[in-house]
mmCIF file of C-alpha atoms in Angstrom:
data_model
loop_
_atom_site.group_PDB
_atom_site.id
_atom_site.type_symbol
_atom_site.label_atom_id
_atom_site.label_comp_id
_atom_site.label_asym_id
_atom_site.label_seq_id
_atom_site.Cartn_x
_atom_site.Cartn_y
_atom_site.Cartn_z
ATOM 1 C CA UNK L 1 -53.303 33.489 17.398
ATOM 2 C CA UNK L 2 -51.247 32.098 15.105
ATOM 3 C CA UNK L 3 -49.388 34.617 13.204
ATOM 4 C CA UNK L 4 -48.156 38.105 13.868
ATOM 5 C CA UNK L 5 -46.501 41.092 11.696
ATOM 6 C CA UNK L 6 -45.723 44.237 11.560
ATOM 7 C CA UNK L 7 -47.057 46.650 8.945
ATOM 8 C CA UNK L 8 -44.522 49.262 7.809
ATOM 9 C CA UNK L 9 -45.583 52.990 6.344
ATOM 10 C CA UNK L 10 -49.244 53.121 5.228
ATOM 11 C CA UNK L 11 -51.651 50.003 3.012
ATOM 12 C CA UNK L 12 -53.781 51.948 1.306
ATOM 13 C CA UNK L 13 -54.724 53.378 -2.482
ATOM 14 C CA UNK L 14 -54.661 51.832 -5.644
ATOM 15 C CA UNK L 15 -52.012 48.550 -4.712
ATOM 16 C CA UNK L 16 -53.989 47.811 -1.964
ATOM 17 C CA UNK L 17 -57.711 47.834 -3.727
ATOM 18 C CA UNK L 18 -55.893 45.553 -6.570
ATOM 19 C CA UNK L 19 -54.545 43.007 -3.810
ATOM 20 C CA UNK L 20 -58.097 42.801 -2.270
ATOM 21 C CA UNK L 21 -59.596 42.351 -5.453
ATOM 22 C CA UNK L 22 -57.505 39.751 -6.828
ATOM 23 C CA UNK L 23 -58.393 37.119 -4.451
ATOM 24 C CA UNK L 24 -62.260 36.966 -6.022
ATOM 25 C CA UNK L 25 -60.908 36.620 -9.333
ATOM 26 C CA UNK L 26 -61.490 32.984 -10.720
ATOM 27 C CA UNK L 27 -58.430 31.190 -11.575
ATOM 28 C CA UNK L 28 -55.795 33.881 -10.698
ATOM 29 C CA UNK L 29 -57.165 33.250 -7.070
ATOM 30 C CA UNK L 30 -55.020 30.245 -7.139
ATOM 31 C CA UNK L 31 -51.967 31.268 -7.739
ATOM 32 C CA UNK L 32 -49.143 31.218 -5.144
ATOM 33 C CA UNK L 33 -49.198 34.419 -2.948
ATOM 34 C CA UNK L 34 -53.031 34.837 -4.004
ATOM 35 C CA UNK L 35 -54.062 31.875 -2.770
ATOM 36 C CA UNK L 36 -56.171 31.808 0.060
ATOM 37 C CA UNK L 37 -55.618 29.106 3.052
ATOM 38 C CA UNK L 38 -58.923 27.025 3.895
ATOM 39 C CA UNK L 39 -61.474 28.299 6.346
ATOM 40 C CA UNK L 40 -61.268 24.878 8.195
ATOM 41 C CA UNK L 41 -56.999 25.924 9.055
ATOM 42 C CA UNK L 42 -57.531 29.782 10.116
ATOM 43 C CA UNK L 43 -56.556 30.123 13.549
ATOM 44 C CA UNK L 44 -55.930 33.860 13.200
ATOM 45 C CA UNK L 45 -53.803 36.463 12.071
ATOM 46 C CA UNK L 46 -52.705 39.785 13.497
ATOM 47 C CA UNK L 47 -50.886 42.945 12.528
ATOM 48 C CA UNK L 48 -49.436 45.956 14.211
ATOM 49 C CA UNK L 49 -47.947 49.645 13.419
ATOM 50 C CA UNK L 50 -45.959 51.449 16.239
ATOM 51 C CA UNK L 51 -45.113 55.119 16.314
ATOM 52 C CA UNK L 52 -48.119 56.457 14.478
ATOM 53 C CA UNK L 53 -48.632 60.333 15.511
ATOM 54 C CA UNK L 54 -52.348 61.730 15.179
ATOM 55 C CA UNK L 55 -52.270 64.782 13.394
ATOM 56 C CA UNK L 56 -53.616 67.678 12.976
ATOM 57 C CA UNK L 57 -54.230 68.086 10.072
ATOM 58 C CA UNK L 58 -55.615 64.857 9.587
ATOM 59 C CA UNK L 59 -57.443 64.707 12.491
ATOM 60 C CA UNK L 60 -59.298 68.209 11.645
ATOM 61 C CA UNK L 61 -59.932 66.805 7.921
ATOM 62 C CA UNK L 62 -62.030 64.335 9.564
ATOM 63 C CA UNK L 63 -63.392 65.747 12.393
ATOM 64 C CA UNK L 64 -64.505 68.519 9.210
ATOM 65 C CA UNK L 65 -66.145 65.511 7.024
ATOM 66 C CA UNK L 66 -67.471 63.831 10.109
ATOM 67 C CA UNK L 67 -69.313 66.883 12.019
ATOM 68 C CA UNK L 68 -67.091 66.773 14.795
ATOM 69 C CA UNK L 69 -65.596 70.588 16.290
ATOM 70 C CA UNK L 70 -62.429 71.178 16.287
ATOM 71 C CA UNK L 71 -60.414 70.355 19.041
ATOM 72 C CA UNK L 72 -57.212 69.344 20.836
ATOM 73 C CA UNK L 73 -58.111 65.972 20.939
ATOM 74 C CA UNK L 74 -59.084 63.333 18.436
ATOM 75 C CA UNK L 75 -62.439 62.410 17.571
ATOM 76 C CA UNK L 76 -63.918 59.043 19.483
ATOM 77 C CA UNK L 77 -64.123 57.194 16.234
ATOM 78 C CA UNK L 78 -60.639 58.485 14.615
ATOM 79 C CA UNK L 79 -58.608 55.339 15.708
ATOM 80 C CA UNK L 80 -60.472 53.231 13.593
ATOM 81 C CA UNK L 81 -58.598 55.046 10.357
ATOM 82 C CA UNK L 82 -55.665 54.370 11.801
ATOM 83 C CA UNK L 83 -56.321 50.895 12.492
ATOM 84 C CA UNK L 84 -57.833 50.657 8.937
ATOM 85 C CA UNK L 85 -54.456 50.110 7.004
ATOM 86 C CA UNK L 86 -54.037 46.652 9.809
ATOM 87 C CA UNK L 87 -57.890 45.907 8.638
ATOM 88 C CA UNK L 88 -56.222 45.795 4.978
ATOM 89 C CA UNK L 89 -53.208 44.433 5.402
ATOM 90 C CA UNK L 90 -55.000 40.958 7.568
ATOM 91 C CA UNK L 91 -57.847 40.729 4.825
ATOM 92 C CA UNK L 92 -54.934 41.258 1.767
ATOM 93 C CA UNK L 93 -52.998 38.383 2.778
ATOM 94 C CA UNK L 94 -52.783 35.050 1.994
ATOM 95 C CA UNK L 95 -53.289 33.295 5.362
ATOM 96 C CA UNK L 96 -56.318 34.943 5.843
ATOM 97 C CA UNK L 97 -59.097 32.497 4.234
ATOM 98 C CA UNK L 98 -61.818 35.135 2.407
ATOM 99 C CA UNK L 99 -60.830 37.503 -0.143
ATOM 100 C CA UNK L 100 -61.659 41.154 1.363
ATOM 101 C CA UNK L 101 -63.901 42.022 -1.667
ATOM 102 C CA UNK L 102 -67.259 40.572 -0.486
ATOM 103 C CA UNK L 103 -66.866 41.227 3.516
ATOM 104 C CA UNK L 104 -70.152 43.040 4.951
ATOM 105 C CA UNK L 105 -69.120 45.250 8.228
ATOM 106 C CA UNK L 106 -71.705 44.527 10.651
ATOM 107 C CA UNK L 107 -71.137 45.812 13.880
ATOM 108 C CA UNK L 108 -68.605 48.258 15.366
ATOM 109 C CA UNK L 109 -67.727 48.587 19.442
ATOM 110 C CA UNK L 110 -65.287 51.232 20.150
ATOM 111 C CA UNK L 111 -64.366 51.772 24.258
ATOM 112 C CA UNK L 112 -62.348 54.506 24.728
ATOM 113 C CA UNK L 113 -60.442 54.294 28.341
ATOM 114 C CA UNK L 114 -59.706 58.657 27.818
ATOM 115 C CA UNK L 115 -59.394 60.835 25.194
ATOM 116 C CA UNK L 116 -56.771 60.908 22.697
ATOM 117 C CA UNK L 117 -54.673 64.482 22.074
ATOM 118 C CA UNK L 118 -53.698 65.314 19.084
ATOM 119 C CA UNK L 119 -49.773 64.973 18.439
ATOM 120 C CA UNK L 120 -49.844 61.678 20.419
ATOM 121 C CA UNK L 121 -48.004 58.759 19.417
ATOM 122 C CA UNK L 122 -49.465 55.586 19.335
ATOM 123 C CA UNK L 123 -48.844 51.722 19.013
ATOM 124 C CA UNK L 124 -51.837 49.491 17.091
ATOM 125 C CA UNK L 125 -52.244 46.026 16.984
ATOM 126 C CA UNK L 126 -55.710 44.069 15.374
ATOM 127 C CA UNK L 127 -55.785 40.731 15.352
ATOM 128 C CA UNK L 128 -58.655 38.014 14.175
ATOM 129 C CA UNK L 129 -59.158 35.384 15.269
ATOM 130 C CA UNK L 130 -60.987 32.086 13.372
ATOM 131 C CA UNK L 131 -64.166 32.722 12.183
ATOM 132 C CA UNK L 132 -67.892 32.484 13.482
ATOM 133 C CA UNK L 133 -71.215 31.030 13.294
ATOM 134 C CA UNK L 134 -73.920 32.866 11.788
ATOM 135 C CA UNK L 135 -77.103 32.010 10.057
ATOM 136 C CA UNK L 136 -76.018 33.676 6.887
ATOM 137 C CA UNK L 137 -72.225 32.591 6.486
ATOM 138 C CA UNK L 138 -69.469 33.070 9.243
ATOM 139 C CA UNK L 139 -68.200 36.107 11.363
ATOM 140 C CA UNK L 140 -64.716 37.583 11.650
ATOM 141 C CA UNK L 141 -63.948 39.770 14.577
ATOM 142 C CA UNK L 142 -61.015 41.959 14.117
ATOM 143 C CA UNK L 143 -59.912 43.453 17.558
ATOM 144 C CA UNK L 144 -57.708 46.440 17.685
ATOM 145 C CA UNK L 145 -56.129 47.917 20.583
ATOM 146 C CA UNK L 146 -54.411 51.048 20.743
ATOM 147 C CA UNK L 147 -51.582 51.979 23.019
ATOM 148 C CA UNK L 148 -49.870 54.769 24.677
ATOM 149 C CA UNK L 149 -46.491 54.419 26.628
ATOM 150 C CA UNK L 150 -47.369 50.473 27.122
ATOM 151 C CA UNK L 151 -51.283 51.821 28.320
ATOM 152 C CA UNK L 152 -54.210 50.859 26.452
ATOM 153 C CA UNK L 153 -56.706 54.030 25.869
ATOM 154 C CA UNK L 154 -58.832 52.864 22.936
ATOM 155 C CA UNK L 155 -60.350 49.241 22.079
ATOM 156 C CA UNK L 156 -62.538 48.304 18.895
ATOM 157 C CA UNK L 157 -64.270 45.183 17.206
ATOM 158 C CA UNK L 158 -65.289 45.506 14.054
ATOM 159 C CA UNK L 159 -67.130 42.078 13.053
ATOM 160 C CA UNK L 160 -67.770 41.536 9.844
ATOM 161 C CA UNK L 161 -70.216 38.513 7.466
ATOM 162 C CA UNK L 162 -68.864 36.631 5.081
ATOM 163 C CA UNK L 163 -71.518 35.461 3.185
ATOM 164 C CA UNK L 164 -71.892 31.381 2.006
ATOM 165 C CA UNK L 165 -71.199 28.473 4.264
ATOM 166 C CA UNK L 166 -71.322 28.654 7.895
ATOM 167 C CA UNK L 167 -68.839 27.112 10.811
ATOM 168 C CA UNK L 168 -69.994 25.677 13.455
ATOM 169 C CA UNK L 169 -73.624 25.209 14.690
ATOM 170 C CA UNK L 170 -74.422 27.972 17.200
ATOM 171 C CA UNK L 171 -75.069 30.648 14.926
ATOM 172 C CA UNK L 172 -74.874 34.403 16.966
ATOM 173 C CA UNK L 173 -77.607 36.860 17.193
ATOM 174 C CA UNK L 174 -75.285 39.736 17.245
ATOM 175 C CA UNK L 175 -76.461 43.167 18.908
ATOM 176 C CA UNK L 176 -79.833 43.707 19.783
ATOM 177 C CA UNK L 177 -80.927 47.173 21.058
ATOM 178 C CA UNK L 178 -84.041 47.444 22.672
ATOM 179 C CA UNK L 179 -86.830 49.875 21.351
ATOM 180 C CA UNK L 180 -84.545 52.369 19.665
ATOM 181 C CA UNK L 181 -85.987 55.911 19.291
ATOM 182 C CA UNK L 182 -87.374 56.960 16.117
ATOM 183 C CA UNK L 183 -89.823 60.428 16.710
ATOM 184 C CA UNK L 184 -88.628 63.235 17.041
ATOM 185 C CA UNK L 185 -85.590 63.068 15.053
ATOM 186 C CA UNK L 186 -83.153 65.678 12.839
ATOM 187 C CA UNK L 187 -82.561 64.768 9.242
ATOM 188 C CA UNK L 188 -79.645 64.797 7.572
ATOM 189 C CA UNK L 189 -79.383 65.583 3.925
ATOM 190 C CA UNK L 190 -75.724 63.454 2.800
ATOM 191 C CA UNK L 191 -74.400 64.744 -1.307
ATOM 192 C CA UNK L 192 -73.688 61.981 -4.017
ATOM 193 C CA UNK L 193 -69.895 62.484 -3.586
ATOM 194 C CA UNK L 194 -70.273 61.565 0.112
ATOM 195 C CA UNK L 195 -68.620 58.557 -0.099
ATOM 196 C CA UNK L 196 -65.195 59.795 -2.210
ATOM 197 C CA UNK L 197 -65.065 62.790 0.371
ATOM 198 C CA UNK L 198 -65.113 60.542 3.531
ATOM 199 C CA UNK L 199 -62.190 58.149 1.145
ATOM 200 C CA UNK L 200 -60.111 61.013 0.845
ATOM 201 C CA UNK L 201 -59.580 61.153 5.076
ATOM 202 C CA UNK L 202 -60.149 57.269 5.513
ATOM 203 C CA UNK L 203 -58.502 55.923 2.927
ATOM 204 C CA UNK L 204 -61.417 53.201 2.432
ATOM 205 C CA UNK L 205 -61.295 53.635 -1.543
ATOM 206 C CA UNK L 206 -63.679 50.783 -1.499
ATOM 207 C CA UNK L 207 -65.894 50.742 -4.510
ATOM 208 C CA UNK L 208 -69.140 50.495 -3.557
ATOM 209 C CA UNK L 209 -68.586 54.154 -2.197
ATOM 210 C CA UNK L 210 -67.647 55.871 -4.536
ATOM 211 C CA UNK L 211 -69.685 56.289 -8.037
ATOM 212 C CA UNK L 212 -73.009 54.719 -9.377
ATOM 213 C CA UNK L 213 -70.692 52.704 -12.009
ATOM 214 C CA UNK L 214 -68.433 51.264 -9.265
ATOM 215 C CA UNK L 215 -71.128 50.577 -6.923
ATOM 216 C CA UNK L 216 -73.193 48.424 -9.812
ATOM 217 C CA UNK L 217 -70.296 46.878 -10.694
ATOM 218 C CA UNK L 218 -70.507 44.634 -6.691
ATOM 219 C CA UNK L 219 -74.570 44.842 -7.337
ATOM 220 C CA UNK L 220 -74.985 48.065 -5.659
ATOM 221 C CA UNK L 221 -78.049 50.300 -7.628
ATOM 222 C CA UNK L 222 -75.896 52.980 -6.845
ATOM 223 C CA UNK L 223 -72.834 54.231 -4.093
ATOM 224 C CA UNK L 224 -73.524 53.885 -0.380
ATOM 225 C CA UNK L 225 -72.013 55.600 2.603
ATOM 226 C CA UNK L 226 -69.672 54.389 4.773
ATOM 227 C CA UNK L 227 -70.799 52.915 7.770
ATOM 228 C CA UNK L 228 -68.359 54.101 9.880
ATOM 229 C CA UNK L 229 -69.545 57.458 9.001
ATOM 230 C CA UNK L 230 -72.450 57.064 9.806
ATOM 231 C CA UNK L 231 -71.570 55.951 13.352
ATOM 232 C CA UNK L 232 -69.111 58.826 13.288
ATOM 233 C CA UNK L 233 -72.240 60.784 12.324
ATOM 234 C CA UNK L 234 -74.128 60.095 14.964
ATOM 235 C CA UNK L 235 -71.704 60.187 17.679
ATOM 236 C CA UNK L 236 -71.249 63.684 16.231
ATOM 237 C CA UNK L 237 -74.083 64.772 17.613
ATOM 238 C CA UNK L 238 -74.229 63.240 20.513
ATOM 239 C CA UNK L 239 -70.099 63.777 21.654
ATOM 240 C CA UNK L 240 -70.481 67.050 23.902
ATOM 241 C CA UNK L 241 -72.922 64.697 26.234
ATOM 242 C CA UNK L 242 -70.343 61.816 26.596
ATOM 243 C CA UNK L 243 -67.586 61.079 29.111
ATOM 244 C CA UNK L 244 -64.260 60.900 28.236
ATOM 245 C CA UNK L 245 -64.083 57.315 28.951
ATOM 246 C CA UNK L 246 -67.174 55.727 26.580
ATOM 247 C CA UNK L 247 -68.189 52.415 25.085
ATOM 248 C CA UNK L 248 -69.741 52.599 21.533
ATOM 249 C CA UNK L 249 -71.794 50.002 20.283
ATOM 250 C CA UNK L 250 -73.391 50.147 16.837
ATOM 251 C CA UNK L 251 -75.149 47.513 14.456
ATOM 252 C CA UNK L 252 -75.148 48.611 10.586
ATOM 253 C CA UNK L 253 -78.811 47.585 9.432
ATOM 254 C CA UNK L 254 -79.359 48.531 6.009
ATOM 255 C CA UNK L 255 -76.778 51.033 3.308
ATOM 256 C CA UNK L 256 -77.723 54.750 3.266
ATOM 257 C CA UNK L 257 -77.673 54.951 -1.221
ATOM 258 C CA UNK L 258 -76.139 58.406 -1.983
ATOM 259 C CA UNK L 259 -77.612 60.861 -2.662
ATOM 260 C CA UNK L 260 -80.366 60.357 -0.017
ATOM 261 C CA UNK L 261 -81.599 61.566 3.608
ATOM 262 C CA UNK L 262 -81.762 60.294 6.630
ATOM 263 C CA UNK L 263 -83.059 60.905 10.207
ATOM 264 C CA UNK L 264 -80.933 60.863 13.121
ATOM 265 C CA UNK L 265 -82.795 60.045 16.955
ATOM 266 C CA UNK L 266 -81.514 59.909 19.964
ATOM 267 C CA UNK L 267 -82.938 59.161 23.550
ATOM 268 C CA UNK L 268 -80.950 59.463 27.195
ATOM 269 C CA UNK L 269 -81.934 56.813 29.688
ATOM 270 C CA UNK L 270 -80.121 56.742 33.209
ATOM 271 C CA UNK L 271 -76.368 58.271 31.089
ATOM 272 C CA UNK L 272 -76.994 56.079 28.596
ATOM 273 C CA UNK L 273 -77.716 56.923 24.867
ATOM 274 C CA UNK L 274 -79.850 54.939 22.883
ATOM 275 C CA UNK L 275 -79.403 56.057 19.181
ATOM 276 C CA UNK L 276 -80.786 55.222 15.382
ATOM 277 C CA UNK L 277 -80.352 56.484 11.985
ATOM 278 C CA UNK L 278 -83.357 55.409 9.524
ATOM 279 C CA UNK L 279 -85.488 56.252 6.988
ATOM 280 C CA UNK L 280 -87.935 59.317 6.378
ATOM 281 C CA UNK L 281 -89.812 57.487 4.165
ATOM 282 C CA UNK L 282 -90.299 54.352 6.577
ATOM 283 C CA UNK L 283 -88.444 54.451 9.588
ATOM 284 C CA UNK L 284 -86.879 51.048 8.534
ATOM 285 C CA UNK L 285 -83.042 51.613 10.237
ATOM 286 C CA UNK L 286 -80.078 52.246 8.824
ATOM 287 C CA UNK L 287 -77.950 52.021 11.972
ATOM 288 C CA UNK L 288 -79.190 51.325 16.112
ATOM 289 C CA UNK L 289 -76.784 51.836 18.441
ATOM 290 C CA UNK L 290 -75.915 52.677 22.245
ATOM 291 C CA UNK L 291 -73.101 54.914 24.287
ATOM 292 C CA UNK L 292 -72.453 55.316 27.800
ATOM 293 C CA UNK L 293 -69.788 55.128 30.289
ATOM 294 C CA UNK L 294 -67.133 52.639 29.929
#
């Protein structure tokens, strides 16, 4: 790793859409502190926030957009928001080597090592490190690890494609889950102004989310939902059956447009759940994924 800083306050909103943006923008994309570095020179970048408290009142926004209950402590996925500012701040600057407009989240692996209350106070780090092989382009692995009093309780990767020319020659396969369960399922009606409503606790303003107009705009027929809502979704329904101390792996298959439906499966083989989000209309998956102990 390379380089290291600290993020101070909150990235997020307008300035921080505009940075990301202006990086895919021929010919201002090369000027100085727009400028991306080469691919070929990335040997990683990380950022950190200390002293972030969970609150309540954001944490029961979420948990209320999300499906979670109520409760004294956080929901599994919640860390990820407040590692999400870190996400923007690595992709917004310079040293990193691909503009953030254009990165496709593929998979998502949270471990949790306990639950987090609310009112604790925590210390965040995510780095990247260079990028990845894969058939379509390259992969970027941002790790974040969240501390308590010098203890880690809560890990994540969230890799993501950058489409175009590859690195290396060994592309990776990524996660594979076995026979996920698709009978038998609950569906899930999600509104048109899904997306906005899940940026309003996130702070993920990005536009594909948002409106039919925005979403075209990045060739989008219309908005799509997050996808770590949907994973958020679906552990959801799943979180009164899980230990305290989980791992949570997810692939994101194919966007959920808004409005839409979708069905939600799950199946429980020797404490671990095997879980998918697809298609009424064909089955064809939106999201496979697995939970069990850590």
């Amino acid at each position: 790793m390379s380089q290291s800083k600290t993020l101070h306050g909150r990235s997020g909103g307008l300035s921080t859409l505009v940075r990301a943006a202006l990086p895919a923008v021929p010919g201002i994309n090369r000027l100085p502190g727009i400028k991306k570095t080469s691919p070929k020179d990335f040997t990683g970048l990380a950022y950190s926030r200390a002293g972030v408290e969970t609150r309540r009142d954001e944490t029961d926004a979420y948990a209320a957009v999300c499906g979670f209950p109520r409760k004294d402590t956080v929901p599994l996925p919640y860390p990820h928001l407040l590692a999400f500012p870190l996400h923007m701040a690595i992709m917004s600057d310079p040293a990193f080597p691909y503009p953030a407009i254009g990165m496709v989240h593929l998979e998502n692996t949270i471990t949790a090592r306990r639950s987090i209350g609310v009112g604790e106070v925590l210390d965040l780090t995510t780095a990247v490190g260079a990028p990845r092989a894969h058939a379509k382009g390259t992969l970027l692995d941002f790790v974040t690890t969240v501390r308590n009093d010098g203890d880690t309780v809560w890990e994540s990767t969230s890799t993501y494609l950058r489409r175009g020319e590859t690195i290396g020659s060994a592309p990776d396969t990524g996660l594979v889950i076995d026979n996920p369960p698709a009978a038998g399922g609950v569906q899930w009606r999600l509104p048109a102004d899904l997306g906005r409503t899940y940026a309003g606790v996130s702070g993920d303003h990005n536009p594909i989310h948002l409106y039919p107009w925005t979403a075209k705009t990045l060739g989008f027929p219309r908005q799509i939902a997050h996808g770590m809502w949907t994973k958020a979704r679906c552990l959801a329904a799943i979180e009164n059956r899980l230990p305290d101390a989980v791992k949570v792996e997810v692939a994101f298959k194919r966007p959920v447009f808004l409005p839409g439906t979708v069905t939600f499966a799950d199946r429980l083989d020797a404490g671990v759940h095997t879980f998918a989000l697809t298609s009424p209309k064909d089955g064809a998956p939106h999201l496979v994924g697995r939970a069990g102990p850590a």
